[in-house]
Coordinates of C-alpha atoms in Angstrom, one line a residue:
X217 CA 58.0 119.4 13.2
X218 CA 60.1 119.2 10.0
X219 CA 60.2 116.5 7.4
X220 CA 63.2 114.7 9.0
X221 CA 61.3 114.6 12.3
X222 CA 58.4 113.2 10.8
X223 CA 60.1 110.5 8.7
X224 CA 61.8 109.3 11.9
X225 CA 58.2 108.6 13.4
X226 CA 57.0 107.0 10.1
X227 CA 56.6 103.4 9.8
X228 CA 58.7 101.4 7.3
X229 CA 55.6 100.7 5.0
X230 CA 55.0 104.5 4.7
X231 CA 58.8 105.2 4.1
X232 CA 58.7 102.4 1.5
X233 CA 55.9 104.3 -0.3
X234 CA 57.4 107.5 -0.3
X235 CA 60.9 106.0 -1.3
X236 CA 59.1 104.5 -4.3
X237 CA 57.3 107.5 -5.3
X238 CA 60.8 109.4 -5.6
X239 CA 62.5 106.4 -7.2
X240 CA 65.1 106.2 -4.3
X241 CA 67.7 103.3 -4.8
X242 CA 68.4 102.0 -1.2
X243 CA 68.0 99.0 1.0
X244 CA 64.3 99.0 1.5
X245 CA 64.7 97.0 4.7
X246 CA 66.7 99.7 6.4
X247 CA 64.5 102.5 8.1
X248 CA 67.7 104.7 8.4
X249 CA 68.7 104.1 4.8
X250 CA 65.3 104.9 3.5
X251 CA 65.0 108.2 5.5
X252 CA 68.5 109.4 4.4
X253 CA 67.6 108.5 0.6
X254 CA 64.2 110.4 0.9
X255 CA 65.8 113.5 2.5
X256 CA 68.6 113.5 0.1
X257 CA 66.2 113.3 -2.9
X258 CA 63.6 115.8 -1.7
X259 CA 66.0 118.3 -0.6
X260 CA 67.2 118.6 -4.1
X261 CA 65.6 121.7 -5.7
X262 CA 65.3 120.2 -9.0
X263 CA 63.3 117.3 -7.8
X264 CA 61.2 119.5 -5.6
X265 CA 60.4 122.0 -8.4
X266 CA 59.6 119.1 -10.9
X267 CA 57.1 117.9 -8.4
X268 CA 55.5 121.3 -8.0
X269 CA 55.6 121.8 -11.8
X270 CA 53.7 118.4 -12.5
X271 CA 51.1 118.9 -9.7
X272 CA 47.2 119.4 -10.8
X273 CA 45.7 122.7 -10.3
X274 CA 43.4 121.0 -7.6
X275 CA 46.4 119.8 -5.7
X276 CA 48.0 123.4 -5.8
X277 CA 44.9 124.9 -4.5
X278 CA 44.7 122.3 -1.7
X279 CA 48.3 122.7 -0.7
X280 CA 47.8 126.7 -0.8
X281 CA 44.8 126.3 1.6
X282 CA 47.1 124.3 4.1
X283 CA 50.1 126.9 3.8
X284 CA 48.1 129.6 5.4
X285 CA 46.2 127.9 8.3
X286 CA 47.9 128.5 11.5
X287 CA 46.8 125.2 12.8
X288 CA 49.4 122.3 13.1
X289 CA 47.1 119.5 12.7
X290 CA 43.9 118.5 10.6
X291 CA 41.4 115.7 10.9
X292 CA 40.7 113.5 7.8
X293 CA 37.2 115.2 7.6
X294 CA 38.9 118.7 7.4
X295 CA 41.4 117.7 4.7
X296 CA 38.4 115.9 2.5
X297 CA 36.4 119.1 2.9
X298 CA 39.3 121.4 1.9
X299 CA 40.2 119.0 -1.1
X300 CA 36.7 119.2 -2.2
X301 CA 36.6 123.0 -1.9
X302 CA 39.8 122.8 -4.3
X303 CA 37.8 121.0 -7.0
X304 CA 35.9 124.1 -8.6
X305 CA 32.5 122.6 -10.1
X306 CA 33.9 119.0 -9.8
X307 CA 31.8 115.9 -8.9
X308 CA 31.9 114.9 -5.3
X309 CA 34.3 112.0 -4.3
X310 CA 32.9 108.5 -4.2
X311 CA 33.0 107.2 -0.6
X312 CA 34.1 103.7 -1.4
X313 CA 37.4 104.6 -2.7
X314 CA 40.5 102.5 -1.5
X315 CA 43.8 104.2 -1.0
X316 CA 46.5 103.0 -3.4
X317 CA 49.9 101.7 -2.0
X318 CA 52.2 103.0 -4.9
X319 CA 52.1 105.4 -7.8
X320 CA 53.3 102.5 -10.0
X321 CA 54.1 98.9 -9.5
X322 CA 54.9 95.8 -11.4
X323 CA 51.8 93.9 -11.9
X324 CA 53.1 90.4 -11.7
X325 CA 55.5 90.5 -8.8
X326 CA 53.6 93.5 -6.9
X327 CA 57.1 95.0 -6.3
X328 CA 58.3 98.4 -7.0
X329 CA 59.4 98.6 -10.6
X330 CA 62.9 100.2 -11.5
X331 CA 62.6 103.2 -13.8
X332 CA 65.3 105.1 -15.5
X333 CA 65.1 109.0 -15.5
X334 CA 63.8 108.9 -19.0
X335 CA 60.6 107.2 -17.9
X336 CA 58.0 109.1 -16.3
X337 CA 55.9 107.4 -13.7
X338 CA 52.3 106.8 -14.6
X339 CA 49.8 109.2 -13.1
X340 CA 47.4 107.6 -10.7
X341 CA 44.1 107.0 -12.2
X342 CA 42.0 107.8 -9.2
X343 CA 40.8 111.2 -8.6
X344 CA 38.8 113.2 -5.9
X345 CA 39.6 114.3 -2.4
X346 CA 40.7 111.0 -1.1
X347 CA 43.0 110.4 -3.9
X348 CA 44.5 114.1 -3.3
X349 CA 45.2 113.2 0.2
X350 CA 46.7 109.9 -0.7
X351 CA 49.1 111.5 -3.3
X352 CA 50.3 113.9 -0.6
X353 CA 50.9 111.0 1.8
X354 CA 52.9 109.2 -0.9
X355 CA 55.0 112.4 -1.5
X356 CA 55.8 112.9 2.1
X357 CA 53.8 116.2 2.4
X358 CA 51.0 114.9 4.7
X359 CA 51.8 112.6 7.9
X360 CA 49.5 110.9 10.5
X361 CA 50.0 112.1 14.1
X362 CA 52.5 110.0 16.3
X363 CA 50.3 108.5 19.0
X364 CA 47.3 108.7 21.1
X365 CA 44.5 110.9 19.8
X366 CA 46.9 112.6 17.4
X367 CA 47.2 109.6 15.5
X368 CA 44.1 110.3 13.6
X369 CA 45.2 113.8 12.7
X370 CA 47.4 115.0 9.8
X371 CA 50.3 117.4 9.8
X372 CA 52.4 119.1 6.9
X373 CA 56.2 119.4 7.8
X374 CA 57.1 122.9 8.6
X375 CA 60.2 123.1 6.3
X376 CA 58.0 121.8 3.5
X377 CA 55.5 124.7 4.0
X378 CA 58.4 127.1 3.8
X379 CA 59.6 125.6 0.5
X380 CA 56.2 125.5 -1.0
X381 CA 55.6 129.0 -0.5
X382 CA 58.9 129.9 -1.9
X383 CA 58.1 127.7 -5.0
X384 CA 54.8 129.0 -5.5
X385 CA 55.9 132.7 -5.3
X386 CA 58.3 131.8 -8.2
X387 CA 55.6 130.1 -10.1
X388 CA 53.5 133.3 -9.8
X389 CA 56.2 135.6 -10.4
X390 CA 56.9 133.9 -13.8
X391 CA 53.6 134.8 -14.8
X392 CA 53.8 138.4 -13.9
X393 CA 54.7 141.6 -15.9
X394 CA 56.3 144.5 -14.0
X395 CA 56.5 148.2 -14.6
X396 CA 60.0 149.7 -14.6
X397 CA 58.8 153.2 -13.8
X398 CA 56.1 154.9 -11.7
X399 CA 52.6 155.3 -13.3
X400 CA 51.6 158.8 -14.2
X401 CA 48.9 158.7 -11.6
X402 CA 47.8 156.5 -8.8
X403 CA 45.1 156.1 -6.0
X404 CA 46.3 155.8 -2.4
X405 CA 43.8 155.5 0.2
X406 CA 45.9 154.9 3.3
X407 CA 44.2 155.7 6.6
X408 CA 41.2 157.1 4.9
X409 CA 38.9 154.2 5.9
X410 CA 39.8 154.7 9.5
X411 CA 39.0 158.4 9.2
X412 CA 35.5 157.7 7.6
X413 CA 34.7 155.3 10.6
X414 CA 34.6 158.3 12.7
X415 CA 32.8 160.5 10.2
X416 CA 29.9 157.9 10.0
X417 CA 29.6 157.9 13.8
X418 CA 29.8 161.8 13.9
X419 CA 27.0 162.0 11.4
X420 CA 24.8 159.6 13.2
X421 CA 25.3 161.6 16.4
X422 CA 24.4 165.0 14.9
X423 CA 21.7 163.9 12.6
X424 CA 18.1 162.1 13.1
X425 CA 18.3 159.2 10.4
X426 CA 15.3 157.5 9.7
X427 CA 15.0 153.8 8.8
X428 CA 12.9 151.9 6.4
X429 CA 10.8 148.7 7.6
X430 CA 14.0 146.7 6.7
X431 CA 16.3 148.6 9.0
X432 CA 18.1 150.5 6.0
X433 CA 18.8 154.2 5.9
X434 CA 16.9 156.0 3.2
X435 CA 18.5 157.1 0.0
X436 CA 18.8 160.7 1.0
X437 CA 20.7 159.9 4.3
X438 CA 23.1 157.6 2.4
X439 CA 23.7 160.1 0.0
X440 CA 24.5 162.7 2.8
X441 CA 26.9 160.3 4.6
X442 CA 28.8 159.6 1.2
X443 CA 29.3 163.3 0.7
X444 CA 31.3 163.3 4.1
X445 CA 33.3 160.2 3.2
X446 CA 36.8 160.3 1.8
X447 CA 35.9 158.1 -1.2
X448 CA 32.7 158.3 -3.4
X449 CA 30.8 155.4 -4.6
X450 CA 27.9 154.6 -6.7
X451 CA 24.8 153.4 -5.0
X452 CA 23.8 149.7 -5.5
X453 CA 21.9 149.3 -8.7
X454 CA 18.2 148.3 -8.5
X455 CA 17.6 144.4 -8.7
X456 CA 21.4 143.9 -8.1
X457 CA 22.1 140.5 -6.3
X458 CA 24.3 141.7 -3.3
X459 CA 25.0 139.0 -0.5
X460 CA 27.6 137.2 1.2
X461 CA 29.8 140.1 2.1
X462 CA 28.2 141.8 5.2
X463 CA 25.0 142.6 6.6
X464 CA 24.2 145.6 4.8
X465 CA 26.0 144.9 1.6
X466 CA 22.5 144.7 -0.3
X467 CA 21.6 148.3 0.9
X468 CA 24.9 150.5 0.8
X469 CA 28.1 150.4 -1.5
X470 CA 30.8 148.1 -0.9
X471 CA 33.1 150.5 1.2
X472 CA 30.3 152.0 3.0
X473 CA 28.8 148.8 3.9
X474 CA 32.1 147.5 5.4
X475 CA 32.5 150.8 7.7
X476 CA 28.7 150.5 8.7
X477 CA 29.0 146.7 9.6
X478 CA 32.0 147.3 11.5
X479 CA 30.4 150.0 13.7
X480 CA 27.3 147.7 14.1
X481 CA 29.6 144.7 15.0
X482 CA 31.4 146.7 17.6
X483 CA 28.1 147.6 19.1
X484 CA 28.5 151.5 18.5
X485 CA 25.1 152.0 16.5
X486 CA 21.6 150.6 17.1
X487 CA 18.9 150.1 14.7
X488 CA 15.8 151.1 16.4
X489 CA 12.2 150.5 15.1
X490 CA 12.5 153.7 13.0
X491 CA 15.8 155.5 13.8
X492 CA 19.6 154.9 13.7
X493 CA 21.3 156.0 16.8
X494 CA 24.5 155.6 18.6
X495 CA 24.8 153.6 21.7
X496 CA 26.6 154.7 24.8
X497 CA 29.6 152.9 23.6
X498 CA 29.4 154.5 20.1
X499 CA 29.0 157.9 21.5
X500 CA 32.2 157.3 23.6
X501 CA 34.0 156.0 20.6
X502 CA 32.9 159.2 18.6
X503 CA 33.9 161.5 21.3
X504 CA 37.5 160.1 21.2
X505 CA 37.9 161.7 17.7
X506 CA 40.7 159.1 16.8
X507 CA 40.6 157.2 13.5
X508 CA 40.2 153.6 13.6
X509 CA 43.3 151.3 13.2
X510 CA 43.9 149.7 9.9
X511 CA 44.9 146.6 11.5
X512 CA 41.6 146.3 13.2
X513 CA 39.7 147.0 10.0
X514 CA 41.8 144.7 8.1
X515 CA 41.0 141.7 10.6
X516 CA 37.3 142.5 10.7
X517 CA 37.4 142.4 6.7
X518 CA 39.0 139.0 6.7
X519 CA 36.4 137.4 8.9
X520 CA 33.6 139.2 7.3
X521 CA 34.4 138.1 3.7
X522 CA 35.5 134.5 5.0
X523 CA 32.1 132.9 4.4
X524 CA 32.1 133.8 0.6
X525 CA 35.9 133.3 0.2
X526 CA 37.4 130.7 2.7
X527 CA 40.9 131.2 1.2
X528 CA 40.9 135.1 1.3
X529 CA 43.9 135.2 3.8
X530 CA 46.1 133.4 1.1
X531 CA 44.7 135.5 -1.8
X532 CA 45.6 138.7 0.2
X533 CA 49.1 137.4 1.1
X534 CA 49.7 136.7 -2.5
X535 CA 48.5 139.9 -3.8
X536 CA 50.6 141.7 -1.3
X537 CA 53.7 139.7 -1.9
X538 CA 53.7 139.8 -5.6
X539 CA 53.2 143.5 -5.8
X540 CA 56.2 144.6 -4.1
X541 CA 56.9 146.5 -7.3
X542 CA 54.3 147.9 -9.8
X543 CA 52.8 145.0 -11.4
X544 CA 50.1 145.0 -14.2
X545 CA 46.6 144.2 -12.8
X546 CA 45.9 141.8 -15.8
X547 CA 48.9 139.6 -15.2
X548 CA 48.3 139.5 -11.2
X549 CA 44.7 138.6 -12.1
X550 CA 45.5 135.9 -14.5
X551 CA 48.0 134.3 -12.1
X552 CA 45.6 134.4 -8.9
X553 CA 42.1 133.7 -10.5
X554 CA 42.7 129.9 -10.9
X555 CA 42.7 129.9 -6.9
X556 CA 39.4 132.0 -6.6
X557 CA 36.3 129.9 -6.3
X558 CA 33.4 131.8 -7.7
X559 CA 30.7 132.7 -5.3
X560 CA 27.1 132.5 -6.8
X561 CA 26.7 135.5 -9.1
X562 CA 30.4 136.8 -8.5
X563 CA 32.9 134.9 -11.0
X564 CA 36.5 134.8 -10.1
X565 CA 37.4 137.9 -12.0
X566 CA 34.7 139.8 -10.2
X567 CA 36.0 138.6 -6.8
X568 CA 39.6 139.5 -7.7
X569 CA 38.8 142.9 -9.0
X570 CA 36.1 144.2 -6.6
X571 CA 36.1 142.0 -3.5
X572 CA 39.9 141.5 -3.2
X573 CA 41.9 144.3 -5.0
X574 CA 39.0 147.0 -4.6
X575 CA 38.9 146.4 -0.9
X576 CA 42.4 146.1 -0.3
X577 CA 42.7 149.6 -1.9
X578 CA 40.0 151.0 0.5
X579 CA 41.8 149.4 3.5
X580 CA 45.0 151.2 2.4
X581 CA 46.9 148.0 1.6
X582 CA 47.2 148.7 -2.2
X583 CA 47.7 151.7 -4.5
X584 CA 46.4 151.3 -8.1
X585 CA 47.7 153.4 -10.9
X586 CA 47.3 154.0 -14.5
X587 CA 50.7 153.4 -16.6
X588 CA 51.2 154.9 -20.1
X589 CA 52.6 151.6 -21.3
X590 CA 51.1 148.9 -19.1
X591 CA 47.7 150.3 -18.3
X592 CA 46.3 149.5 -14.8
X593 CA 49.2 148.6 -12.4
X594 CA 49.1 147.6 -8.6
X595 CA 51.6 147.9 -5.9
X596 CA 51.4 147.4 -2.1
X597 CA 51.7 150.2 0.3
X598 CA 54.2 150.5 3.2
X599 CA 51.4 150.4 5.5
X600 CA 49.8 147.1 3.7
X601 CA 53.0 145.4 3.7
X602 CA 53.3 146.0 7.5
X603 CA 49.7 145.0 8.3
X604 CA 49.7 141.8 6.2
X605 CA 53.2 140.6 7.3
X606 CA 53.0 141.7 10.9
X607 CA 49.7 140.9 12.1
X608 CA 49.6 137.5 13.5
X609 CA 46.0 136.5 13.0
X610 CA 44.5 133.7 14.9
X611 CA 42.5 131.1 12.8
X612 CA 39.2 132.9 13.7
X613 CA 35.7 131.9 12.7
X614 CA 33.9 134.1 10.0
X615 CA 31.7 136.8 11.1
X616 CA 27.8 136.5 10.6
X617 CA 26.0 139.6 11.4
X618 CA 22.2 139.1 12.0

């Protein structure tokens, strides 16, 4: 439903709170006047942009997480968890918080105070996940369900979702630096990952690969496989902490571990007591000889990395959307890292460079160049734009490979 529909179902108390937030001047006893006044105010671009501009970073992160969830409704517990995740390093919310009724009010009369445009509303003193949800309700960005079981669920108006995306895109774009000319050289790995899935299966089929007691291939086999792959990588360093991005991330380089885990997840390879072999399904897949589709690899990657980066889908969307032209890697990084939550030993910068941009390059979604004036630059590939925009992913659970 759109904002107008949700306002029509809201009770007059909630409408009064929203109208007071936007300083609407209307008959507070008329539901119709309240709705019309709210709509005329919220639909003004200057008002909406001002609200976005004044939002705290935690609130922007929270809204960003809702924009890319394909579900229509959320429970209060889900919203509280999302709001908590948006507070990087903040203290947990106190459970005894009481929701405020207005952003500002006259202390003596308890009636909404009249303010001129020159006066700014006093910011709420409350903080934390519950205060975030309360503010979003007051702005008319979150609504309770209509009736029945849905009355305890919350929704974001569909038209506001579109406006939020547009506003955030303009906000991000204002921070970016674009290159007017093509870089002197660039890397483009379109289709290579799909070809290397076939190469890995072929190597396993034609060779006896011994495994360690932990089920990993020996270094010699790993180096032989990497010689056949389209992209060369460095072996993981000794004592390097590598976890959270797949079953074999600790044993193999980033790109190779994704290929290996993809084959393992699809049941194409089997780790015996001492040897790695193809399953009957793997032999059938290897015999077909066709490269694996980028859309399938992209879907798997999103689900595999979802545990470490719950908002990966939104970060991929913005990386793709903001790189329609050649954009400097530094400006894109500084625009997006405030929305990337650190994961143990990986800080936001590492996550952006290695886990997002690096893997999008390997998937063929991005190409990365070196520009004489701007240094490292990034641009979405035609294949990447088609996959990111055209693949209608369900809100699937993260993949955990045992």
